[in-house]
Amino acid sequence: GQQLNQSPQSMFIQEGEDVSMNCTSSSIFNTWLWYKQDPGEGPVLLIALYKAGELTSNGRLTAQFGITRKDSFLNISASIPSDVGIYFCAGWGSQGNLIFGKGTKLSVKP
Amino acid sequence: DSGVTQTPKHLITATGQRVTLRCSPRSGDLSVYWYQQSLDQGLQFLIQYYNGEERAKGNILERFSAQQFPDLHSELNLSSLELGDSALYFCASSVSQGRGETQYFGPGTRLLVL
């Protein structure tokens, strides 16, 4: 079935550093979504991308929809402690269901 | 707060038992989705209901079933529980049934099967 491969699996960074994570697939996705999950909470949508090549920002977060429609990346600039959590990419599968990557766990050292 | 509520927050039960998880969608949302999140499998889509009817099915076991009631709340029934069913179960809702719609997730029910 369709899969999303997310990397890295985890990151340990210093407060103030920039972060980059990405998501790839062997199949084409027409929408890419990025979610963040805080401990003990459900995922929250950060950014949605609907067009190949699209670059969208949400505060310190920037995400891009790859030209091939098989990848996407998420950047976080000037990280702060509250950026800690698990970041998931997701895309709509061919059967109409949302498919999630395995997540990137971000830890920020003050 | 996403507006999606789930009960109970935690559930501990034994193998072979049956449990029911409950979800109330955001006001006005007609679609409800159920997901299972485990450490090794990540977030897996189980099933979607739209306005009371099953709309899409994912990796849902035959031992699991769901329904959506006229007031739009939904229940996920898990029976003949096994140790491997221990996971976080999330419910999400969206306004309609189409792709590209934002899904709002509830806080989840943590199920532990002993």
Coordinates of C-alpha atoms in Angstrom, one line a residue:
Chain A
G1 CA 0.0 0.0 0.0
Q2 CA 0.9 3.7 -0.1
Q3 CA 3.5 4.7 2.5
L4 CA 5.1 7.8 3.7
N5 CA 8.7 7.7 4.8
Q6 CA 9.7 10.3 7.3
S7 CA 13.1 11.3 8.4
P8 CA 14.8 11.8 10.6
Q9 CA 13.1 9.6 13.2
S10 CA 14.3 11.9 16.0
M11 CA 16.2 15.1 16.5
F12 CA 17.9 16.6 19.5
I13 CA 18.7 20.3 19.0
Q14 CA 19.7 23.4 20.9
E15 CA 17.1 26.2 21.4
G16 CA 17.5 28.7 18.6
E17 CA 18.6 26.3 16.0
D18 CA 16.7 25.7 12.8
V19 CA 15.2 22.3 12.1
S20 CA 14.5 20.5 8.9
M21 CA 12.6 17.3 8.4
N22 CA 11.2 15.6 5.3
C23 CA 8.7 13.1 4.0
T24 CA 9.0 11.0 0.9
S25 CA 6.9 8.5 -0.9
S26 CA 7.2 6.2 -3.9
S27 CA 3.7 7.2 -5.0
I28 CA 2.2 10.6 -5.9
F29 CA 0.2 12.5 -3.3
N30 CA -2.0 15.4 -4.3
T31 CA -2.1 16.9 -0.8
W32 CA 0.6 17.0 1.9
L33 CA -0.3 17.8 5.5
W34 CA 2.0 18.4 8.5
Y35 CA 0.7 17.7 12.0
K36 CA 2.3 18.1 15.4
Q37 CA 1.4 15.9 18.4
D38 CA 2.2 17.0 21.9
P39 CA 2.5 14.4 24.6
G40 CA -0.9 13.1 25.7
E41 CA -2.7 15.0 23.0
G42 CA -4.1 14.4 19.5
P43 CA -2.3 15.6 16.3
V44 CA -2.9 19.2 15.4
L45 CA -2.7 20.4 11.8
L46 CA 0.1 22.9 11.2
I47 CA 0.3 23.4 7.4
A48 CA -1.6 22.0 4.4
L49 CA -0.1 22.0 0.9
Y50 CA -2.3 21.5 -2.1
K51 CA -0.2 22.3 -5.2
A52 CA 3.1 20.9 -6.4
G53 CA 5.9 23.5 -5.7
E54 CA 3.8 25.3 -3.2
L55 CA 5.7 26.9 -0.3
T56 CA 3.6 27.9 2.7
S57 CA 4.5 29.5 6.0
N58 CA 2.8 29.5 9.4
G59 CA 4.8 31.7 11.8
R60 CA 8.3 30.1 12.2
L61 CA 7.2 27.0 10.2
T62 CA 7.7 26.6 6.5
A63 CA 6.6 23.7 4.4
Q64 CA 7.0 22.9 0.7
F65 CA 5.2 20.5 -1.6
G66 CA 7.8 18.8 -3.8
I67 CA 7.6 19.3 -7.6
T68 CA 7.5 15.6 -8.2
R69 CA 4.5 15.4 -5.7
K70 CA 6.4 12.5 -4.0
D71 CA 8.0 14.6 -1.2
S72 CA 7.5 17.4 1.2
F73 CA 9.7 19.1 3.8
L74 CA 9.0 21.1 7.0
N75 CA 11.4 23.7 8.4
I76 CA 11.2 25.3 11.8
S77 CA 13.3 28.3 12.3
A78 CA 14.7 29.6 15.6
S79 CA 13.4 26.6 17.6
I80 CA 12.0 27.2 21.1
P81 CA 11.2 24.7 23.9
S82 CA 7.5 24.5 23.1
D83 CA 8.4 23.1 19.6
V84 CA 9.0 19.8 21.4
G85 CA 6.7 17.0 20.1
I86 CA 6.3 14.6 17.3
Y87 CA 5.8 16.0 13.8
F88 CA 3.9 13.9 11.3
C89 CA 3.5 14.3 7.6
A90 CA 0.3 12.9 6.0
G91 CA -1.3 12.6 2.6
W92 CA -4.6 11.5 1.2
G93 CA -4.4 8.0 -0.1
S94 CA -6.0 6.7 -3.2
Q95 CA -8.9 5.2 -1.2
G96 CA -9.7 8.5 0.4
N97 CA -8.1 7.8 3.7
L98 CA -5.4 9.9 5.4
I99 CA -2.0 8.2 5.5
F100 CA 0.5 9.2 8.1
G101 CA 4.3 9.0 8.3
K102 CA 5.9 7.4 11.4
G103 CA 6.8 10.8 12.7
T104 CA 9.9 12.8 13.7
K105 CA 10.4 13.3 17.4
L106 CA 11.8 16.7 18.2
S107 CA 13.6 17.5 21.5
V108 CA 14.8 21.0 22.2
K109 CA 17.5 21.7 24.8
P110 CA 17.1 25.1 26.4
Chain B
D1 CA -9.0 22.3 22.4
S2 CA -10.1 20.9 19.1
G3 CA -13.7 20.6 20.1
V4 CA -13.6 16.8 19.6
T5 CA -14.2 14.9 22.9
Q6 CA -13.4 11.3 23.6
T7 CA -14.2 9.1 26.6
P8 CA -12.8 7.5 28.5
K9 CA -9.3 9.0 28.6
H10 CA -7.7 5.7 29.9
L11 CA -8.9 2.2 29.9
I12 CA -7.3 -0.9 31.4
T13 CA -8.8 -4.3 30.6
A14 CA -7.9 -7.9 30.2
T15 CA -7.4 -10.1 27.2
G16 CA -10.6 -11.5 25.8
Q17 CA -12.7 -8.6 27.0
R18 CA -14.8 -6.1 25.0
V19 CA -14.6 -2.3 25.3
T20 CA -16.5 0.7 23.8
L21 CA -14.8 3.9 23.1
R22 CA -16.9 7.0 22.5
C23 CA -16.3 10.1 20.4
S24 CA -18.3 13.4 20.0
P25 CA -17.3 15.4 16.9
R26 CA -17.1 19.1 16.7
S27 CA -20.4 20.9 16.5
G28 CA -21.5 20.8 12.8
D29 CA -19.0 18.2 11.7
L30 CA -20.7 15.2 9.9
S31 CA -17.7 13.0 9.4
V32 CA -16.0 10.9 12.2
Y33 CA -12.7 9.1 11.7
W34 CA -11.1 6.5 14.0
Y35 CA -7.3 6.0 14.2
Q36 CA -5.1 3.6 16.1
Q37 CA -1.7 4.8 17.2
S38 CA 0.9 2.2 18.4
L39 CA 4.6 2.6 18.8
D40 CA 5.5 0.2 16.0
Q41 CA 2.7 1.0 13.5
G42 CA 2.3 4.8 13.9
L43 CA -1.1 6.4 13.2
Q44 CA -3.3 3.9 11.3
F45 CA -6.6 4.9 9.8
L46 CA -9.4 2.4 10.9
I47 CA -12.7 3.6 9.6
Q48 CA -14.7 6.7 8.6
Y49 CA -18.4 7.5 9.1
Y50 CA -20.3 10.3 7.4
N51 CA -23.7 11.3 8.6
G52 CA -24.4 7.9 10.1
E53 CA -23.1 5.8 7.3
E54 CA -19.8 4.0 6.8
R55 CA -17.8 5.9 4.2
A56 CA -14.3 4.4 4.1
K57 CA -12.5 1.5 5.7
G58 CA -8.8 1.2 6.5
N59 CA -6.8 -1.4 8.5
I60 CA -9.7 -2.3 10.9
L61 CA -9.7 -5.8 12.3
E62 CA -12.9 -7.9 12.1
R63 CA -13.0 -7.9 15.9
F64 CA -13.5 -4.1 15.8
S65 CA -16.6 -2.4 14.7
A66 CA -17.9 1.2 14.8
Q67 CA -21.1 3.1 14.3
Q68 CA -22.3 6.7 14.2
F69 CA -25.5 7.6 15.8
P70 CA -28.2 10.1 14.7
D71 CA -26.8 12.7 17.0
L72 CA -23.5 12.2 15.2
H73 CA -21.5 10.8 18.1
S74 CA -19.6 7.6 17.3
E75 CA -18.6 4.5 19.2
L76 CA -15.7 2.1 18.4
N77 CA -16.2 -1.4 19.8
L78 CA -13.2 -3.6 20.3
S79 CA -13.9 -7.2 21.2
S80 CA -11.9 -10.4 22.0
L81 CA -9.1 -8.0 23.0
E82 CA -5.5 -9.1 22.6
L83 CA -2.3 -7.7 24.1
G84 CA -1.4 -6.2 20.8
D85 CA -4.5 -4.0 20.8
S86 CA -3.0 -1.8 23.5
A87 CA -2.6 1.5 21.8
L88 CA -3.9 5.1 21.7
Y89 CA -7.2 5.4 19.8
F90 CA -8.0 8.7 18.3
C91 CA -11.2 10.1 16.9
A92 CA -11.2 13.0 14.4
S93 CA -14.0 14.9 12.8
S94 CA -14.4 17.1 9.7
V95 CA -17.2 19.1 8.3
S96 CA -18.0 16.9 5.3
Q97 CA -16.6 13.8 3.7
G98 CA -14.2 15.1 1.1
R99 CA -10.5 14.9 0.7
G100 CA -8.5 17.9 1.6
E101 CA -10.7 18.7 4.6
T102 CA -9.0 19.5 7.9
Q103 CA -9.5 16.8 10.4
Y104 CA -9.7 17.8 14.0
F105 CA -8.4 15.2 16.4
G106 CA -9.6 14.4 19.9
P107 CA -7.3 13.8 22.9
G108 CA -7.5 10.1 22.4
T109 CA -8.3 7.0 24.6
R110 CA -5.3 5.1 25.9
L111 CA -6.1 1.4 26.0
L112 CA -4.0 -1.0 27.9
V113 CA -4.8 -4.7 27.6
L114 CA -3.2 -6.9 30.3

